Amino acid sequence: MIGSHPQETPRRRSPLQRSTTDASGLGAPCWASLATRSLASSQEFYGAVLGWTFRGTDLGDEFSVALYDGVPTAGLAELSDVLHIANDWTPYFAVPDADVAAARIRERMGTLAVGPIDFPIGRAAVAADRDGARFGVWQGRLVADWQAWREHRPWWLDLTTPKPFEAALFYGEILDWASERPGFCEVGYEHDDVVLRDDGRVAALIRAGAEDGLTFPGCGPRWNVHFPVRDVEVALKTAVRHGGLVLERRISAHEDGATLRDPGGAVFCVTSATGPPPVQGDDEWP
């Protein structure tokens, strides 16, 4: 069953380690963060394209929080030259214990890139699944007013991978999807997609794709973060004017969207939709 796992050896806990502050939504996407070589340049680009404003954090001058209509939406972090991490977006999933999640990633042949490491408000790790898609796990304080943020997510996710069912098993065993434990997410196969539901709402989709190993030139299997905008065409023109590149344009009955690469190389999506396209059996979007 997705969510089952072998017996794990207890790990020593850091004195700074904190439990996740809300037992609901465990295993669900809880944050997205951009790794960038220039915080100032990224703020200028995303502020123009997505209409974000920014505020500082207590983590130092290398970090900022993006706000959309006043709602905390994502984090931006300027990388040191000594850290060999690609400029890109990373979605984070809430877990009760980052060390246990990291051990499960290693046991299931994933790659642990960073951590787990301590922050003043929690503990995190960045990893890649067996097909190379990057993601993070987060244990600690969640965004303020988590329940409202969770209900009206400021972005949504999909994973494009050549083996969606195997990917669902991999993530399910790490994040306790479909474990039937209180507060954890449910996952099912619906209308050719693997659908992750948090409190009954679609939180992420896992879709077949990248059969040749690439979703776009230079991009293999990946988690795509979809940020809503008021006018997709305006966003695309603004992105190009500020040094971005449009990789794909999508227009359907449910969404007007596109995939872009920012000037630093990070890939992200813009969309007219406020949530994933409806899956079979849904009467409305989450």
Coordinates of C-alpha atoms in Angstrom, one line a residue:
M1 CA 0.0 0.0 0.0
I2 CA 1.2 3.5 -0.8
G3 CA 2.5 5.0 2.5
S4 CA 3.8 1.7 4.0
H5 CA 7.5 1.5 4.8
P6 CA 10.0 -0.8 6.5
Q7 CA 11.0 -0.4 10.1
E8 CA 13.3 2.6 10.5
T9 CA 16.2 3.0 12.8
P10 CA 15.7 6.0 15.2
R11 CA 17.8 9.0 14.4
R12 CA 19.4 11.4 16.8
R13 CA 17.4 14.6 16.9
S14 CA 19.0 18.1 16.7
P15 CA 18.4 20.4 19.7
L16 CA 16.9 22.9 17.2
Q17 CA 14.6 20.4 15.7
R18 CA 10.9 21.3 16.0
S19 CA 7.7 19.3 15.2
T20 CA 5.6 20.5 12.3
T21 CA 3.2 23.0 13.8
D22 CA 0.0 21.6 12.4
A23 CA -0.8 17.9 12.2
S24 CA -3.1 18.4 9.2
G25 CA -1.8 18.5 5.7
L26 CA 1.2 16.3 6.4
G27 CA 2.6 15.0 3.2
A28 CA 1.1 17.9 1.2
P29 CA 2.9 20.7 -0.6
C30 CA 3.5 23.5 2.0
W31 CA 6.0 25.9 0.4
A32 CA 8.0 26.6 -2.8
S33 CA 11.5 28.2 -2.9
L34 CA 13.7 29.6 -5.6
A35 CA 17.5 29.1 -5.5
T36 CA 19.1 32.0 -7.3
R37 CA 22.5 33.5 -7.8
S38 CA 21.2 37.0 -7.6
L39 CA 18.4 37.8 -5.1
A40 CA 18.0 41.4 -6.4
S41 CA 17.7 40.3 -10.1
S42 CA 15.2 37.6 -9.3
Q43 CA 13.1 40.0 -7.2
E44 CA 13.1 42.4 -10.1
F45 CA 12.1 39.7 -12.6
Y46 CA 9.3 38.0 -10.6
G47 CA 8.0 41.3 -9.3
A48 CA 7.5 42.4 -12.9
V49 CA 6.2 39.1 -14.3
L50 CA 4.0 37.9 -11.4
G51 CA 3.2 41.1 -9.6
W52 CA 4.9 40.0 -6.4
T53 CA 6.2 42.2 -3.6
F54 CA 8.9 41.1 -1.2
R55 CA 9.8 41.4 2.4
G56 CA 12.9 40.3 4.4
T57 CA 13.1 37.4 6.8
D58 CA 14.9 36.7 10.0
L59 CA 17.2 34.3 8.1
G60 CA 19.4 37.1 6.8
D61 CA 19.9 39.3 3.7
E62 CA 20.2 36.3 1.4
F63 CA 16.5 35.4 1.9
S64 CA 13.2 37.0 1.1
V65 CA 9.5 36.1 1.0
A66 CA 7.4 36.9 -2.0
L67 CA 3.8 38.1 -1.5
Y68 CA 0.9 38.1 -4.0
D69 CA -2.0 40.3 -3.0
G70 CA -0.4 40.3 0.5
V71 CA -0.4 36.5 0.9
P72 CA 3.0 34.8 1.5
T73 CA 3.6 32.8 -1.7
A74 CA 7.2 31.6 -2.0
G75 CA 10.7 32.0 -0.7
L76 CA 13.8 33.3 -2.6
A77 CA 17.3 32.4 -1.5
E78 CA 20.6 33.7 -2.9
L79 CA 23.0 30.8 -3.2
S80 CA 26.7 30.9 -2.1
D81 CA 29.1 30.1 -5.0
V82 CA 30.3 27.1 -2.9
L83 CA 26.9 25.4 -3.1
H84 CA 26.6 23.5 -6.3
I85 CA 22.8 23.7 -6.5
A86 CA 21.1 24.5 -9.8
N87 CA 19.1 27.8 -10.0
D88 CA 15.6 26.4 -9.9
W89 CA 12.3 26.1 -8.1
T90 CA 11.9 23.5 -5.4
P91 CA 8.5 22.5 -3.9
Y92 CA 8.5 21.4 -0.2
F93 CA 6.3 18.8 1.4
A94 CA 5.3 19.0 5.1
V95 CA 6.6 16.0 7.2
P96 CA 6.6 15.2 10.9
D97 CA 10.3 14.3 10.9
A98 CA 12.8 15.5 8.2
D99 CA 15.4 12.9 9.3
V100 CA 13.0 10.0 8.9
A101 CA 12.0 11.3 5.5
A102 CA 15.6 11.7 4.4
A103 CA 16.4 8.1 5.5
R104 CA 13.4 6.9 3.4
I105 CA 14.7 8.8 0.4
R106 CA 18.1 7.1 0.6
E107 CA 16.6 3.7 1.2
R108 CA 14.4 4.1 -1.9
M109 CA 17.4 5.1 -4.2
G110 CA 16.6 8.8 -4.2
T111 CA 19.4 11.4 -4.0
L112 CA 19.8 13.6 -1.0
A113 CA 21.4 16.8 -2.2
V114 CA 21.2 19.0 1.0
G115 CA 20.5 18.3 4.6
P116 CA 18.7 17.7 6.7
I117 CA 19.8 21.0 8.1
D118 CA 18.5 23.3 10.8
F119 CA 16.9 26.7 10.4
P120 CA 15.6 28.9 13.2
I121 CA 12.0 27.8 12.4
G122 CA 12.5 24.2 11.4
R123 CA 14.5 21.5 9.6
A124 CA 14.7 20.8 5.9
A125 CA 16.3 18.6 3.2
V126 CA 16.5 18.9 -0.6
A127 CA 16.5 15.7 -2.7
A128 CA 15.7 14.2 -6.1
D129 CA 13.6 11.2 -6.9
R130 CA 14.9 8.2 -8.9
D131 CA 14.1 10.0 -12.2
G132 CA 15.9 13.2 -11.1
A133 CA 12.9 15.4 -10.2
R134 CA 13.9 17.8 -7.3
F135 CA 11.8 18.3 -4.2
G136 CA 12.2 19.2 -0.6
V137 CA 10.8 18.1 2.8
W138 CA 10.1 20.5 5.6
Q139 CA 9.6 19.9 9.3
G140 CA 8.7 22.9 11.4
R141 CA 6.7 26.1 11.4
L142 CA 4.2 26.4 8.5
V143 CA 3.1 29.6 6.8
A144 CA 1.0 31.9 9.0
D145 CA -2.7 31.1 8.9
W146 CA -1.9 27.7 7.5
Q147 CA -5.4 26.5 7.2
A148 CA -6.5 29.4 5.0
W149 CA -3.3 29.1 2.9
R150 CA -3.9 25.4 2.5
E151 CA -7.5 25.9 1.4
H152 CA -6.6 28.7 -1.1
R153 CA -3.1 27.7 -2.3
P154 CA -1.3 30.5 -4.1
W155 CA 0.1 28.0 -6.6
W156 CA -0.3 24.3 -7.6
L157 CA 2.0 21.5 -8.6
D158 CA 2.3 18.8 -11.1
L159 CA 5.1 16.2 -11.6
T160 CA 5.9 15.3 -15.2
T161 CA 7.6 11.9 -15.2
P162 CA 7.9 8.8 -17.5
K163 CA 6.7 6.5 -14.7
P164 CA 3.8 8.2 -12.8
F165 CA 2.6 5.1 -10.9
E166 CA 6.2 4.3 -9.7
A167 CA 6.7 7.9 -8.7
A168 CA 3.5 7.8 -6.7
L169 CA 4.8 4.8 -4.8
F170 CA 8.2 6.5 -4.2
Y171 CA 6.6 9.7 -2.8
G172 CA 3.9 7.8 -1.0
E173 CA 6.4 5.7 1.0
I174 CA 8.4 8.8 1.9
L175 CA 5.5 11.1 2.7
D176 CA 3.0 8.6 4.1
W177 CA 0.4 9.2 1.4
A178 CA -2.6 7.0 1.7
S179 CA -1.4 5.8 5.1
E180 CA -4.9 6.3 6.6
R181 CA -3.2 8.2 9.5
P182 CA -5.1 11.3 10.7
G183 CA -3.9 14.5 8.9
F184 CA -2.1 12.8 6.0
C185 CA -3.0 13.1 2.3
E186 CA -4.8 10.7 0.1
V187 CA -3.7 9.6 -3.3
G188 CA -5.5 7.8 -6.1
Y189 CA -5.4 7.1 -9.9
E190 CA -8.0 9.3 -11.6
H191 CA -8.6 9.9 -15.3
D192 CA -5.0 8.9 -16.3
D193 CA -3.4 11.0 -13.5
V194 CA -2.2 10.2 -10.1
V195 CA -4.0 12.7 -7.9
L196 CA -2.9 13.9 -4.4
R197 CA -5.7 15.2 -2.3
D198 CA -5.3 17.2 0.9
D199 CA -8.5 17.4 3.0
G200 CA -10.4 16.4 -0.1
R201 CA -8.9 19.1 -2.4
V202 CA -6.5 18.4 -5.2
A203 CA -3.0 19.5 -4.1
A204 CA -0.9 18.0 -6.8
L205 CA -1.0 15.8 -9.9
I206 CA 1.5 13.3 -11.2
R207 CA 1.3 12.9 -15.0
A208 CA 2.9 10.8 -17.6
G209 CA 5.5 12.6 -19.7
A210 CA 9.1 13.1 -20.5
E211 CA 9.3 9.7 -22.2
D212 CA 12.5 10.7 -23.9
G213 CA 13.9 11.9 -20.6
L214 CA 13.3 15.6 -21.4
T215 CA 10.2 17.8 -20.8
F216 CA 11.9 20.8 -22.5
P217 CA 15.4 21.3 -23.8
G218 CA 17.7 20.9 -20.7
C219 CA 14.8 19.8 -18.5
G220 CA 14.2 16.2 -17.4
P221 CA 11.4 14.9 -15.2
R222 CA 10.4 17.7 -12.8
W223 CA 7.9 19.1 -10.4
N224 CA 6.3 22.1 -12.1
V225 CA 5.1 25.0 -9.9
H226 CA 2.2 26.8 -11.5
F227 CA 1.7 30.5 -10.4
P228 CA -1.6 32.2 -11.2
V229 CA -1.5 35.5 -13.0
R230 CA -4.3 37.9 -14.1
D231 CA -3.3 38.0 -17.7
V232 CA -1.0 35.2 -19.1
E233 CA -0.2 37.1 -22.4
V234 CA 0.9 40.2 -20.5
A235 CA 3.0 38.0 -18.2
L236 CA 4.7 36.3 -21.1
K237 CA 5.6 39.6 -22.8
T238 CA 6.9 41.0 -19.6
A239 CA 9.0 37.9 -19.0
V240 CA 10.6 38.1 -22.4
R241 CA 11.2 41.8 -22.0
H242 CA 13.1 41.1 -18.7
G243 CA 15.3 38.4 -20.2
G244 CA 13.1 35.3 -19.7
L245 CA 12.2 32.6 -22.3
V246 CA 8.9 31.0 -23.1
L247 CA 9.3 27.2 -23.4
E248 CA 5.7 26.1 -24.0
R249 CA 2.3 27.8 -24.5
R250 CA -0.8 25.9 -23.4
I251 CA -4.4 26.9 -24.2
S252 CA -7.3 24.6 -23.3
A253 CA -10.9 24.7 -22.1
H254 CA -9.6 24.7 -18.5
E255 CA -6.4 26.7 -18.6
D256 CA -4.5 29.4 -20.4
G257 CA -0.9 28.8 -19.3
A258 CA 2.7 28.6 -20.2
T259 CA 6.1 27.3 -19.0
L260 CA 9.0 29.7 -18.8
R261 CA 12.6 29.9 -17.9
D262 CA 13.8 32.9 -16.0
P263 CA 17.1 34.7 -16.8
G264 CA 19.0 32.6 -14.2
G265 CA 17.7 29.3 -15.7
A266 CA 14.9 28.4 -13.3
V267 CA 11.8 26.9 -14.9
F268 CA 8.3 27.8 -13.7
C269 CA 4.7 28.0 -15.0
V270 CA 2.1 30.8 -15.2
T271 CA -1.6 30.0 -15.4
S272 CA -4.9 31.7 -15.6
A273 CA -6.4 28.9 -13.4
T274 CA -6.5 29.1 -9.6
G275 CA -6.0 25.4 -9.3
P276 CA -5.2 22.2 -11.2
P277 CA -7.6 21.4 -14.1
P278 CA -10.5 19.3 -12.9
V279 CA -10.1 15.6 -12.8
Q280 CA -12.8 13.1 -13.6
G281 CA -15.6 13.3 -11.0
D282 CA -14.8 16.9 -9.9
D283 CA -17.5 19.4 -10.4
E284 CA -15.3 22.4 -9.8
W285 CA -11.7 23.3 -9.2
P286 CA -10.3 23.2 -5.7

